[in-house]
Short mmCIF file of C-alpha atoms in Angstrom, two decimals:
data_model
loop_
_atom_site.label_atom_id
_atom_site.label_comp_id
_atom_site.label_asym_id
_atom_site.label_seq_id
_atom_site.Cartn_x
_atom_site.Cartn_y
_atom_site.Cartn_z
CA MET C 1 -53.86 3.67 29.23
CA ALA C 2 -51.13 5.40 26.67
CA ASP C 3 -48.70 7.72 28.22
CA GLN C 4 -47.99 11.51 27.33
CA SER C 5 -45.08 11.26 25.19
CA GLY C 6 -45.05 12.53 21.90
CA GLU C 7 -47.23 15.78 23.09
CA THR C 8 -46.53 19.45 22.55
CA VAL C 9 -44.75 22.00 25.07
CA THR C 10 -48.32 23.08 26.39
CA ALA C 11 -48.64 19.58 27.79
CA PHE C 12 -45.50 20.55 30.34
CA ARG C 13 -44.91 23.20 32.80
CA ILE C 14 -41.79 24.32 34.71
CA GLY C 15 -41.07 22.26 37.79
CA GLN C 16 -43.00 19.53 36.67
CA ARG C 17 -41.35 15.78 36.92
CA VAL C 18 -41.05 13.59 33.94
CA HIS C 19 -38.95 11.02 32.66
CA ALA C 20 -37.66 10.30 29.03
CA ALA C 21 -39.82 8.97 26.59
CA GLY C 22 -39.71 5.16 26.59
CA ASP C 23 -37.64 5.19 29.97
CA PRO C 24 -39.13 5.49 33.09
CA ARG C 25 -35.87 5.17 34.97
CA ARG C 26 -34.58 8.36 33.63
CA THR C 27 -36.35 10.79 35.35
CA GLY C 28 -35.94 14.68 36.10
CA THR C 29 -37.66 18.08 36.80
CA ILE C 30 -38.49 20.63 34.14
CA ARG C 31 -36.52 24.16 34.58
CA TYR C 32 -37.18 25.71 31.08
CA ILE C 33 -39.76 25.67 28.65
CA GLY C 34 -39.18 28.30 25.57
CA PRO C 35 -36.36 29.08 22.76
CA ILE C 36 -32.58 28.80 22.92
CA SER C 37 -29.65 30.19 20.97
CA GLY C 38 -29.33 28.38 17.93
CA PRO C 39 -31.75 25.68 16.98
CA ASP C 40 -35.53 27.19 16.43
CA GLY C 41 -38.74 26.19 17.80
CA GLU C 42 -39.66 25.53 21.74
CA TRP C 43 -37.29 23.69 23.73
CA ILE C 44 -37.36 22.11 27.03
CA GLY C 45 -34.77 22.61 29.97
CA VAL C 46 -34.73 19.43 32.07
CA ASP C 47 -32.33 18.94 35.27
CA TRP C 48 -32.07 15.16 35.47
CA ASP C 49 -31.92 13.20 38.82
CA ALA C 50 -28.83 11.36 37.37
CA ASP C 51 -25.87 13.67 38.23
CA SER C 52 -24.28 12.85 34.84
CA GLY C 53 -27.50 12.48 32.96
CA GLY C 54 -27.29 15.64 31.05
CA LYS C 55 -24.83 17.71 29.01
CA HIS C 56 -24.35 20.99 30.96
CA ASP C 57 -25.40 23.16 33.91
CA GLY C 58 -28.13 24.99 31.98
CA THR C 59 -26.00 26.92 30.00
CA VAL C 60 -25.83 26.84 26.23
CA ASN C 61 -23.70 29.15 24.07
CA GLY C 62 -22.99 31.26 27.15
CA ALA C 63 -26.64 32.12 27.83
CA ARG C 64 -27.73 30.40 31.25
CA TYR C 65 -31.27 29.25 30.61
CA PHE C 66 -31.79 27.60 34.06
CA SER C 67 -29.23 26.33 37.30
CA ALA C 68 -28.97 22.70 37.30
CA ARG C 69 -27.73 20.57 40.01
CA THR C 70 -24.48 19.72 38.39
CA SER C 71 -22.52 20.81 35.97
CA SER C 72 -23.43 17.72 33.70
CA SER C 73 -27.18 17.07 34.85
CA GLY C 74 -28.92 19.67 32.73
CA SER C 75 -29.94 19.19 28.95
CA PHE C 76 -32.32 20.49 26.21
CA VAL C 77 -35.02 18.34 24.91
CA ARG C 78 -37.69 18.54 22.50
CA ALA C 79 -41.35 17.73 23.99
CA LYS C 80 -41.71 14.46 21.89
CA ALA C 81 -38.73 13.23 23.79
CA LEU C 82 -40.25 13.31 27.15
CA SER C 83 -43.35 11.82 29.00
CA ALA C 84 -45.48 13.09 31.78
CA GLY C 85 -46.05 9.83 32.83
CA ILE C 86 -49.09 7.50 33.60
CA SER C 87 -51.69 7.08 36.29
CA PHE C 88 -51.35 4.73 39.18
CA LEU C 89 -54.25 2.56 38.02
CA ASP C 90 -52.62 2.36 34.35
CA ALA C 91 -49.34 1.51 35.99
CA VAL C 92 -51.13 -1.39 37.97
CA HIS C 93 -53.07 -2.44 34.77
CA ARG C 94 -49.82 -2.70 32.72
CA ARG C 95 -47.60 -4.28 35.01
CA TYR C 96 -50.29 -6.94 36.49
CA ARG C 97 -52.20 -7.75 33.64
CA GLY C 98 -50.25 -7.15 30.73
CA GLU C 99 -47.68 -9.45 29.31
CA SER C 100 -44.48 -8.64 31.26
CA THR C 101 -40.71 -9.36 30.57
CA LYS C 102 -38.16 -10.88 32.80
CA GLU C 103 -36.61 -7.39 33.70
CA GLU C 104 -40.12 -6.22 35.21
CA GLU C 105 -40.81 -9.23 36.98
CA ASP C 106 -37.76 -8.86 38.89
CA GLU C 107 -38.80 -5.53 39.81
CA MET C 108 -41.82 -6.69 41.23
CA TYR C 109 -40.89 -6.57 44.86
CA VAL C 110 -41.88 -4.93 48.10
CA PHE C 111 -39.70 -4.11 51.21
CA SER C 112 -40.38 -6.38 54.43
CA THR C 113 -40.25 -4.88 57.82
CA SER C 114 -36.42 -5.31 57.83
CA GLN C 115 -36.52 -3.73 54.70
CA ARG C 116 -35.34 -6.77 52.88
CA ARG C 117 -36.77 -7.33 48.94
CA VAL C 118 -39.74 -10.05 48.88
CA SER C 119 -40.98 -10.89 45.46
CA VAL C 120 -44.10 -10.22 44.86
CA GLU C 121 -46.25 -12.94 43.15
CA LEU C 122 -47.60 -12.00 39.45
CA VAL C 123 -51.39 -11.50 38.99
CA GLY C 124 -52.52 -12.90 35.93
CA LYS C 125 -51.86 -14.97 33.13
CA ASN C 126 -55.42 -16.79 33.23
CA LYS C 127 -58.86 -15.44 32.61
CA VAL C 128 -59.76 -11.41 33.28
CA GLU C 129 -61.96 -12.69 35.82
CA GLU C 130 -59.58 -14.83 37.77
CA LYS C 131 -57.37 -12.01 37.38
CA LEU C 132 -59.73 -9.22 39.23
CA LYS C 133 -60.30 -11.61 41.81
CA LYS C 134 -56.58 -11.67 42.49
CA PHE C 135 -56.45 -8.16 42.60
CA GLU C 136 -58.81 -8.03 45.74
CA GLU C 137 -56.77 -10.46 47.41
CA LEU C 138 -53.59 -9.16 46.83
CA LEU C 139 -51.66 -7.90 50.02
CA SER C 140 -48.76 -6.60 48.36
CA MET C 141 -47.62 -4.77 45.17
CA SER C 142 -44.96 -3.06 43.38
CA VAL C 143 -45.66 -0.54 40.60
CA SER C 144 -41.57 1.02 40.92
CA PHE C 145 -40.23 2.78 37.90
CA MET C 146 -43.41 2.76 35.70
CA GLY C 147 -43.40 6.74 35.43
CA VAL C 148 -46.55 6.96 37.86
CA SER C 149 -47.37 10.97 38.02
CA SER C 150 -51.22 11.02 39.23
CA VAL C 151 -53.68 9.06 41.27
CA GLU C 152 -56.80 9.48 39.92
CA PRO C 153 -59.81 7.75 39.93
CA LEU C 154 -59.56 7.05 43.09
CA GLY C 155 -62.97 5.20 43.33
CA GLN C 156 -61.89 2.68 40.90
CA ILE C 157 -58.66 2.13 43.12
CA SER C 158 -60.30 1.78 46.10
CA THR C 159 -62.79 -0.75 44.61
CA LEU C 160 -59.65 -2.95 42.83
CA LEU C 161 -57.73 -3.03 45.98
CA PRO C 162 -59.33 -3.29 49.07
CA LYS C 163 -56.85 -5.54 50.81
CA LEU C 164 -53.72 -3.84 50.09
CA LYS C 165 -51.16 -3.51 52.73
CA GLU C 166 -47.98 -2.76 51.01
CA LEU C 167 -47.16 -0.57 48.19
CA ASP C 168 -43.81 0.34 46.57
CA LEU C 169 -44.14 3.50 44.64
CA SER C 170 -40.19 3.90 44.40
CA GLY C 171 -38.89 5.74 41.34
CA ASN C 172 -42.03 7.69 39.95
CA LEU C 173 -42.84 11.15 39.00
CA LEU C 174 -45.26 11.82 42.46
CA SER C 175 -44.31 14.79 44.07
CA ASN C 176 -47.52 16.19 45.71
CA TRP C 177 -48.46 15.52 49.20
CA GLN C 178 -52.15 15.74 48.76
CA ASP C 179 -51.90 12.90 45.97
CA ILE C 180 -50.28 10.65 48.58
CA ALA C 181 -52.88 11.47 50.99
CA SER C 182 -55.58 11.03 48.60
CA LEU C 183 -53.94 7.42 47.45
CA CYS C 184 -53.92 6.43 51.03
CA GLU C 185 -57.45 7.13 51.68
CA ALA C 186 -58.31 5.05 49.01
CA LEU C 187 -56.37 2.25 50.30
CA LEU C 188 -58.00 1.88 53.46
CA SER C 189 -55.73 -1.35 54.39
CA LEU C 190 -52.48 0.28 53.55
CA GLN C 191 -49.93 -0.08 55.91
CA MET C 192 -46.66 0.16 54.34
CA LEU C 193 -45.50 3.06 51.70
CA ASP C 194 -42.19 3.09 49.67
CA LEU C 195 -41.91 6.79 48.03
CA THR C 196 -38.03 6.09 47.55
CA SER C 197 -36.69 8.31 44.73
CA ASN C 198 -39.88 10.63 44.11
CA LEU C 199 -39.05 14.24 44.67
CA MET C 200 -41.47 15.53 47.28
CA GLU C 201 -42.48 19.01 47.46
CA HIS C 202 -40.88 20.75 50.46
CA GLU C 203 -43.96 23.27 50.75
CA VAL C 204 -46.62 21.60 52.73
CA THR C 205 -49.67 23.83 53.10
CA GLU C 206 -51.96 20.95 54.24
CA TYR C 207 -51.33 18.24 56.64
CA PRO C 208 -51.86 14.88 54.39
CA SER C 209 -54.04 12.13 56.54
CA LEU C 210 -51.57 9.05 56.33
CA LYS C 211 -53.16 7.79 59.65
CA ASN C 212 -52.79 4.17 58.91
CA ILE C 213 -49.29 3.99 57.71
CA HIS C 214 -46.98 1.67 59.91
CA LEU C 215 -43.79 2.05 57.73
CA LEU C 216 -43.14 4.70 55.56
CA VAL C 217 -40.09 4.97 53.21
CA LEU C 218 -38.65 8.45 52.30
CA ASN C 219 -35.46 7.48 50.81
CA ASN C 220 -33.82 9.86 48.36
CA CYS C 221 -36.69 12.08 48.29
CA GLY C 222 -35.47 15.57 48.79
CA ILE C 223 -36.88 15.65 52.19
CA THR C 224 -35.65 18.54 54.80
CA TRP C 225 -36.16 18.21 58.24
CA ASP C 226 -38.77 21.10 58.05
CA VAL C 227 -40.98 18.64 56.00
CA VAL C 228 -40.61 15.89 58.39
CA GLU C 229 -42.02 17.99 61.33
CA LYS C 230 -44.80 19.02 59.44
CA LEU C 231 -45.77 15.29 58.42
CA LYS C 232 -45.40 14.23 62.20
CA VAL C 233 -48.67 14.87 62.91
CA SER C 234 -49.87 12.78 59.64
CA VAL C 235 -48.45 9.88 60.93
CA PRO C 236 -49.33 8.89 64.41
CA LEU C 237 -48.87 5.11 64.05
CA VAL C 238 -45.83 5.30 61.97
CA ALA C 239 -43.24 2.54 63.44
CA GLU C 240 -40.61 2.88 61.12
CA LEU C 241 -39.43 6.03 58.98
CA HIS C 242 -36.67 5.81 56.60
CA LEU C 243 -34.96 8.91 55.38
CA MET C 244 -31.97 7.52 53.75
CA ALA C 245 -29.83 10.17 51.27
CA ASN C 246 -31.59 13.19 51.59
CA GLU C 247 -28.51 15.23 52.13
CA LEU C 248 -29.83 15.90 55.57
CA LYS C 249 -27.30 18.09 57.62
CA MET C 250 -29.08 19.43 60.54
CA ILE C 251 -32.30 18.27 62.67
CA GLU C 252 -34.43 21.54 63.68
CA PRO C 253 -36.98 20.64 66.00
CA THR C 254 -40.07 23.26 65.51
CA ALA C 255 -40.73 23.22 69.31
CA GLY C 256 -37.64 22.99 71.93
CA PRO C 257 -34.51 21.65 71.76
CA PHE C 258 -35.48 18.08 71.24
CA VAL C 259 -37.80 16.49 68.72
CA GLN C 260 -41.09 15.35 70.37
CA GLU C 261 -44.34 13.39 69.25
CA PHE C 262 -43.70 10.27 66.84
CA ASN C 263 -44.96 8.55 69.74
CA SER C 264 -45.21 5.09 67.98
CA LEU C 265 -41.73 5.44 66.20
CA ARG C 266 -39.46 2.44 66.71
CA LEU C 267 -36.88 2.61 63.81
CA LEU C 268 -35.54 5.52 62.24
CA ASN C 269 -33.27 5.12 59.38
CA LEU C 270 -30.95 8.31 58.58
CA GLU C 271 -28.21 6.53 56.60
CA ALA C 272 -26.38 8.30 53.98
CA ASN C 273 -26.89 12.00 54.82
CA ASN C 274 -24.56 14.66 55.88
CA ILE C 275 -25.11 14.83 59.59
CA ASP C 276 -21.42 15.92 60.99
CA SER C 277 -22.33 16.46 64.67
CA TRP C 278 -23.58 14.23 67.29
CA ASP C 279 -25.30 17.28 69.07
CA GLU C 280 -27.73 17.02 66.05
CA ILE C 281 -28.50 13.53 66.75
CA LEU C 282 -28.79 14.33 70.58
CA LYS C 283 -31.89 16.39 69.46
CA LEU C 284 -33.77 13.09 68.79
CA SER C 285 -33.02 11.37 72.32
CA HIS C 286 -36.44 12.58 73.85
CA LEU C 287 -38.13 9.70 71.58
CA ARG C 288 -39.27 7.60 73.88
CA SER C 289 -40.24 4.55 71.79
CA LEU C 290 -37.12 4.73 69.69
CA GLU C 291 -35.62 1.19 69.59
CA GLU C 292 -33.34 1.53 66.31
CA LEU C 293 -31.29 4.15 65.17
CA HIS C 294 -29.46 4.13 61.85
CA LEU C 295 -26.76 6.50 61.12
CA ASN C 296 -24.28 4.02 58.70
CA LYS C 297 -22.79 6.71 56.26
CA ASN C 298 -23.02 10.06 57.52
CA LYS C 299 -19.78 12.43 58.99
CA LEU C 300 -20.04 11.82 62.57
CA LYS C 301 -16.73 12.19 64.56
CA THR C 302 -17.13 12.10 68.34
CA ILE C 303 -20.15 10.12 70.26
CA TYR C 304 -21.21 11.17 73.59
CA TYR C 305 -23.89 10.37 76.09
CA PRO C 306 -25.92 13.63 77.62
CA SER C 307 -26.68 14.19 81.00
CA SER C 308 -30.31 12.97 82.31
CA ASP C 309 -32.64 15.27 83.76
CA ALA C 310 -35.77 14.77 85.77
CA SER C 311 -38.04 14.67 82.57
CA CYS C 312 -36.54 12.19 80.43
CA VAL C 313 -33.58 9.48 80.36
CA PRO C 314 -32.03 10.13 76.93
CA PHE C 315 -31.96 7.27 74.35
CA GLU C 316 -34.12 5.40 77.38
CA ASN C 317 -35.21 2.47 74.89
CA LEU C 318 -32.58 2.43 72.01
CA GLN C 319 -31.36 -0.90 71.71
CA CYS C 320 -29.48 -0.89 68.03
CA LEU C 321 -27.15 2.08 67.03
CA LEU C 322 -25.74 1.84 63.39
CA LEU C 323 -22.78 3.78 63.21
CA GLY C 324 -20.72 2.01 60.44
CA ARG C 325 -18.70 4.23 57.81
CA ASN C 326 -18.30 7.60 59.60
CA ASN C 327 -15.63 9.25 60.72
CA ILE C 328 -15.24 8.29 64.43
CA ASN C 329 -11.52 7.95 65.39
CA ASP C 330 -11.34 8.11 69.49
CA VAL C 331 -11.86 5.07 71.88
CA ALA C 332 -13.84 7.74 74.43
CA SER C 333 -16.63 7.65 71.68
CA VAL C 334 -16.64 3.76 71.99
CA ASP C 335 -16.63 4.01 75.72
CA SER C 336 -19.52 6.45 75.90
CA LEU C 337 -21.80 3.62 74.38
CA ASN C 338 -21.93 2.05 77.69
CA SER C 339 -23.92 4.84 79.17
CA PHE C 340 -26.89 4.13 76.88
CA PRO C 341 -28.94 2.48 79.04
CA SER C 342 -30.88 -0.61 76.72
CA LEU C 343 -28.11 -0.49 74.18
CA VAL C 344 -27.04 -4.37 72.77
CA ASP C 345 -26.43 -3.86 69.23
CA VAL C 346 -23.57 -1.77 67.79
CA ARG C 347 -21.96 -1.19 64.25
CA LEU C 348 -18.48 0.62 64.44
CA SER C 349 -17.19 -1.12 61.13
CA GLU C 350 -15.50 1.46 58.62
CA ASN C 351 -14.75 3.89 61.12
CA PRO C 352 -11.09 4.93 61.93
CA VAL C 353 -11.31 3.80 65.49
CA ALA C 354 -12.49 0.09 64.35
CA ASP C 355 -9.48 -0.14 61.81
CA PRO C 356 -6.31 -0.98 63.04
CA ALA C 357 -4.72 0.05 59.55
CA LYS C 358 -5.87 3.27 60.37
CA GLY C 359 -4.51 3.20 64.02
CA GLY C 360 -7.85 1.95 65.41
CA VAL C 361 -8.55 -1.39 67.52
CA PRO C 362 -9.44 -4.41 66.75
CA ARG C 363 -12.63 -6.54 67.39
CA PHE C 364 -11.97 -7.92 70.76
CA VAL C 365 -10.87 -4.56 72.32
CA LEU C 366 -14.18 -2.95 71.27
CA ILE C 367 -15.75 -5.93 72.78
CA ALA C 368 -13.88 -5.95 75.80
CA ARG C 369 -14.71 -2.00 76.11
CA LEU C 370 -18.40 -2.43 75.44
CA SER C 371 -19.91 -3.75 78.41
CA LYS C 372 -23.41 -4.57 77.42
CA VAL C 373 -23.23 -4.76 73.73
CA LYS C 374 -24.65 -8.41 72.27
CA ILE C 375 -23.98 -7.81 68.82
CA LEU C 376 -21.36 -6.03 67.34
CA ASN C 377 -20.93 -5.14 63.40
CA GLY C 378 -23.62 -7.56 62.59
CA SER C 379 -21.78 -10.51 64.33
CA GLU C 380 -23.27 -11.94 67.63
CA ILE C 381 -20.94 -11.98 70.55
CA SER C 382 -20.84 -15.13 72.54
CA PRO C 383 -20.18 -15.77 76.24
CA ARG C 384 -16.88 -17.29 75.07
CA GLU C 385 -15.89 -14.49 72.56
CA ARG C 386 -16.46 -12.33 75.17
CA ARG C 387 -14.59 -13.88 77.77
CA GLU C 388 -11.48 -14.30 75.69
CA SER C 389 -11.76 -10.58 74.46
CA GLU C 390 -11.90 -9.46 77.80
CA ILE C 391 -8.66 -11.25 79.14
CA ARG C 392 -6.92 -10.54 75.77
CA TYR C 393 -7.60 -6.78 76.52
CA ILE C 394 -6.20 -6.91 80.18
CA ARG C 395 -3.13 -8.42 79.02
CA LEU C 396 -2.75 -6.17 76.09
CA THR C 397 -2.99 -3.17 78.78
CA MET C 398 -1.09 -4.68 81.48
CA ALA C 399 2.04 -5.17 78.61
CA LYS C 400 1.59 -1.59 77.72
CA MET C 401 0.96 0.52 81.01
CA GLN C 402 2.35 1.22 84.14
CA LEU C 403 0.09 -0.66 86.91
CA ASN C 404 1.40 1.68 89.50
CA ASN C 405 -0.74 4.64 87.89
CA LEU C 406 -4.00 3.56 88.56
CA GLU C 407 -5.74 6.97 87.88
CA GLU C 408 -4.12 6.85 84.28
CA ILE C 409 -5.44 3.21 83.62
CA GLN C 410 -8.64 4.30 84.66
CA ARG C 411 -8.76 7.11 82.58
CA ALA C 412 -7.84 5.28 79.45
CA HIS C 413 -9.38 2.06 80.30
CA PRO C 414 -12.36 2.70 82.34
CA ARG C 415 -13.12 -0.88 82.61
CA PHE C 416 -9.63 -2.33 83.24
CA VAL C 417 -10.14 -2.53 87.07
CA GLU C 418 -13.40 -4.31 86.51
CA LEU C 419 -12.20 -6.93 84.27
CA LYS C 420 -9.39 -7.67 86.34
CA ALA C 421 -11.41 -8.57 89.15
CA LEU C 422 -14.16 -10.11 87.10
CA HIS C 423 -11.46 -12.54 85.78
CA GLY C 424 -9.32 -12.84 88.83
CA ILE C 425 -6.08 -11.85 87.34
CA GLU C 426 -3.34 -10.55 89.55
CA ASP C 427 -1.68 -7.07 89.05
CA GLU C 428 1.95 -8.28 88.85
CA LYS C 429 3.39 -9.18 85.59
CA LEU C 430 5.51 -12.18 86.93
CA GLN C 431 7.81 -13.81 84.40
CA ALA C 432 7.51 -17.42 83.05
CA GLY C 433 8.84 -19.99 85.28
CA GLY C 434 8.70 -17.88 88.30
CA SER C 435 7.78 -18.85 91.63
CA GLY C 436 4.49 -18.43 93.02
CA PRO C 437 1.22 -18.94 91.53
CA GLN C 438 0.66 -18.89 87.88
CA THR C 439 -0.31 -15.48 86.45
CA LEU C 440 -1.56 -14.62 83.07
CA ALA C 441 1.59 -13.24 81.72
CA SER C 442 3.00 -16.99 82.55
CA THR C 443 0.09 -18.96 80.49
CA LEU C 444 1.06 -20.36 77.99
CA ILE C 445 -0.96 -19.40 74.30
CA ASN C 446 -2.50 -21.76 72.05
CA LEU C 447 -2.19 -20.87 68.56
CA THR C 448 -3.27 -22.51 65.40
CA LEU C 449 -0.46 -21.91 62.65
CA LYS C 450 -1.92 -22.00 58.71
CA CYS C 451 0.10 -21.45 55.72
CA VAL C 452 -1.38 -19.88 52.71
CA GLY C 453 1.57 -18.41 50.76
CA PRO C 454 1.49 -19.54 47.07
CA SER C 455 5.08 -20.85 47.20
CA MET C 456 4.48 -22.84 50.45
CA GLY C 457 2.88 -25.81 49.06
CA GLU C 458 -0.09 -27.66 50.35
CA LYS C 459 0.61 -27.74 54.38
CA GLN C 460 -1.57 -29.08 57.33
CA SER C 461 -2.10 -26.22 60.18
CA LEU C 462 -0.25 -26.88 63.32
CA THR C 463 -1.29 -26.25 66.84
CA LYS C 464 1.26 -25.12 69.23
CA LYS C 465 1.56 -23.90 72.77
CA LEU C 466 3.98 -20.61 72.94
CA PRO C 467 5.27 -18.30 75.80
CA PRO C 468 3.40 -15.19 75.95
CA SER C 469 7.06 -13.48 75.77
CA VAL C 470 7.44 -14.53 72.06
CA THR C 471 7.92 -11.85 69.51
CA VAL C 472 6.62 -11.59 66.15
CA ALA C 473 10.54 -12.12 64.91
CA LYS C 474 10.85 -15.04 67.06
CA LEU C 475 7.45 -16.65 65.56
CA LYS C 476 8.42 -16.15 62.16
CA ALA C 477 11.56 -17.90 62.84
CA LEU C 478 9.49 -20.72 64.41
CA CYS C 479 7.07 -21.01 61.76
CA GLU C 480 10.01 -21.28 59.38
CA SER C 481 11.41 -24.46 61.05
CA PHE C 482 7.63 -25.85 62.17
CA PHE C 483 7.13 -25.83 58.09
CA LYS C 484 10.68 -26.19 56.68
CA LEU C 485 9.93 -22.90 55.32
CA LYS C 486 13.35 -21.69 53.60
CA ASP C 487 14.38 -18.68 51.48
CA ILE C 488 10.72 -17.35 52.04
CA LYS C 489 10.40 -14.06 53.72
CA LEU C 490 7.34 -14.22 55.91
CA ARG C 491 4.58 -11.80 56.82
CA LEU C 492 1.97 -12.97 59.38
CA PHE C 493 -1.54 -12.04 60.05
CA LEU C 494 -3.96 -12.52 63.12
CA GLU C 495 -7.52 -13.95 61.95
CA GLU C 496 -10.02 -13.10 64.17
CA LYS C 497 -13.51 -13.95 64.40
CA GLY C 498 -15.87 -10.89 63.12
CA SER C 499 -12.84 -9.17 61.36
CA PRO C 500 -13.34 -8.76 57.54
CA LEU C 501 -10.09 -8.99 57.16
CA PRO C 502 -6.82 -10.68 59.12
CA LEU C 503 -4.84 -7.90 61.04
CA PRO C 504 -1.23 -7.84 60.07
CA LEU C 505 1.38 -8.37 62.60
CA ASP C 506 4.15 -5.90 61.42
CA ASP C 507 5.78 -5.18 64.35
CA ASP C 508 8.57 -7.80 64.95
CA MET C 509 9.49 -6.55 68.38
CA ALA C 510 5.71 -7.18 69.82
CA THR C 511 5.05 -9.99 71.99
CA LEU C 512 2.23 -12.17 71.99
CA MET C 513 1.18 -10.69 75.20
CA GLU C 514 1.39 -7.28 74.17
CA LEU C 515 -0.54 -7.72 70.94
CA GLY C 516 -3.28 -9.10 73.19
CA LEU C 517 -3.16 -12.84 71.74
CA GLY C 518 -5.51 -15.35 73.38
CA THR C 519 -5.74 -18.76 73.50
CA GLU C 520 -7.01 -20.43 70.14
CA ALA C 521 -5.87 -17.70 68.09
CA THR C 522 -5.00 -18.08 64.48
CA ILE C 523 -1.94 -17.01 62.83
CA ILE C 524 -2.04 -16.74 58.82
CA ILE C 525 1.67 -17.45 57.36
CA ASP C 526 1.88 -15.61 54.14
CA GLU C 527 4.63 -14.29 51.68
CA GLU C 528 5.85 -10.69 51.58
CA ASN C 529 4.35 -9.31 48.50
#
């Protein structure tokens, strides 16, 4: 069961995946074997996976021996400082039959279908026969960061783990697709496979058979879309495909303008890549079974819904679209989400358009503009929150626009007329106290006022009804009076459900109506700096 650390350079080859002897988490790829200027003997040049895991870029004393990925990911080491890894079976025995440390036990987990870590129960602590019986009953297993580099002997694997359904191989030294296929063929019950942080080869000369895999995780594997296209015939049953952190920028179908096949694919995770054009994402719009598309942490700037044709309704069954931490900065992109026929779950957090501090709009405006969405930024929208958000949005729009320019209103606020009719709100902005029926503009607003400033002492929150014409400056003066706050310069914030931080109310001339404050809003009273 010993690994191959301490061997001579003949045990290694250029392009081989290795880890530092005694440290399976420090992985890299051999880029050079031979002498270097200075010290005698044979050296091995390694490009470490960690960007700052080495000392240079492959250049020593002015001579370049290889090109590392970054200026500090390369280093030269002796053969004894490296390990070529161990077999899968050795890793299983080490982790599950030997005496494990607390740190190793913490690493024993698998991913659930929702990509949450689920602890794996340790096998062992008793007699060998009992251990082997438990091996045969194991459904889930993790041998992450164990330095696994080979899968032989397959026959013993098949006998030892006949019922295994979920396998976490993340952080190992595997790179050959045929090895992965052989392992899957030996594990006949396997349905979930996690290969995160195994640097997989790009040249797929023979399609591996992964016919029973339903969930495949290829995060941080150096995968190109060309490899994805080649693999799709190998995974006819895959329902979840995770491709995070692969530096993908373009989606390039091999046949026609759209990605085809993947007939069972329900969830596609492309988070933390480099996709900056929505046109690339539209190439996925003909995947008829696709229900969830994860695009957080990319570089997308705009979104739009494409024209339908007779052959396919774009994104016909897409229910969940995660767009957090992109560069989306226009409300037209938000409005376009209404055209997706089945979309009910959207994430827009950490985009400029959803950050009022960067000129974006608050949560209530997003809710009002998104007619069918039921979950926004991971928070469910209740019927009450939707109604209040839509009324606040109408009030805000009425306060800021000339209501006689219907064409301009419809262009900038496509749902305004619809929502005004839905909630029975009149066009006129009558002044409070005027004759005739009471309008939205003259309705008193119920506010909860809460002091949090360190110099204010403990003060009980108050609830006050105020006219919508009250300005922020007037509200500050009222707060000083209500709470007897003398010689304290106040700063007010609006606390909203579902927003990670309170919204600062810094425009002293803005009225409650212009801010879109609805009934039962909470105002946080703090001190300047």
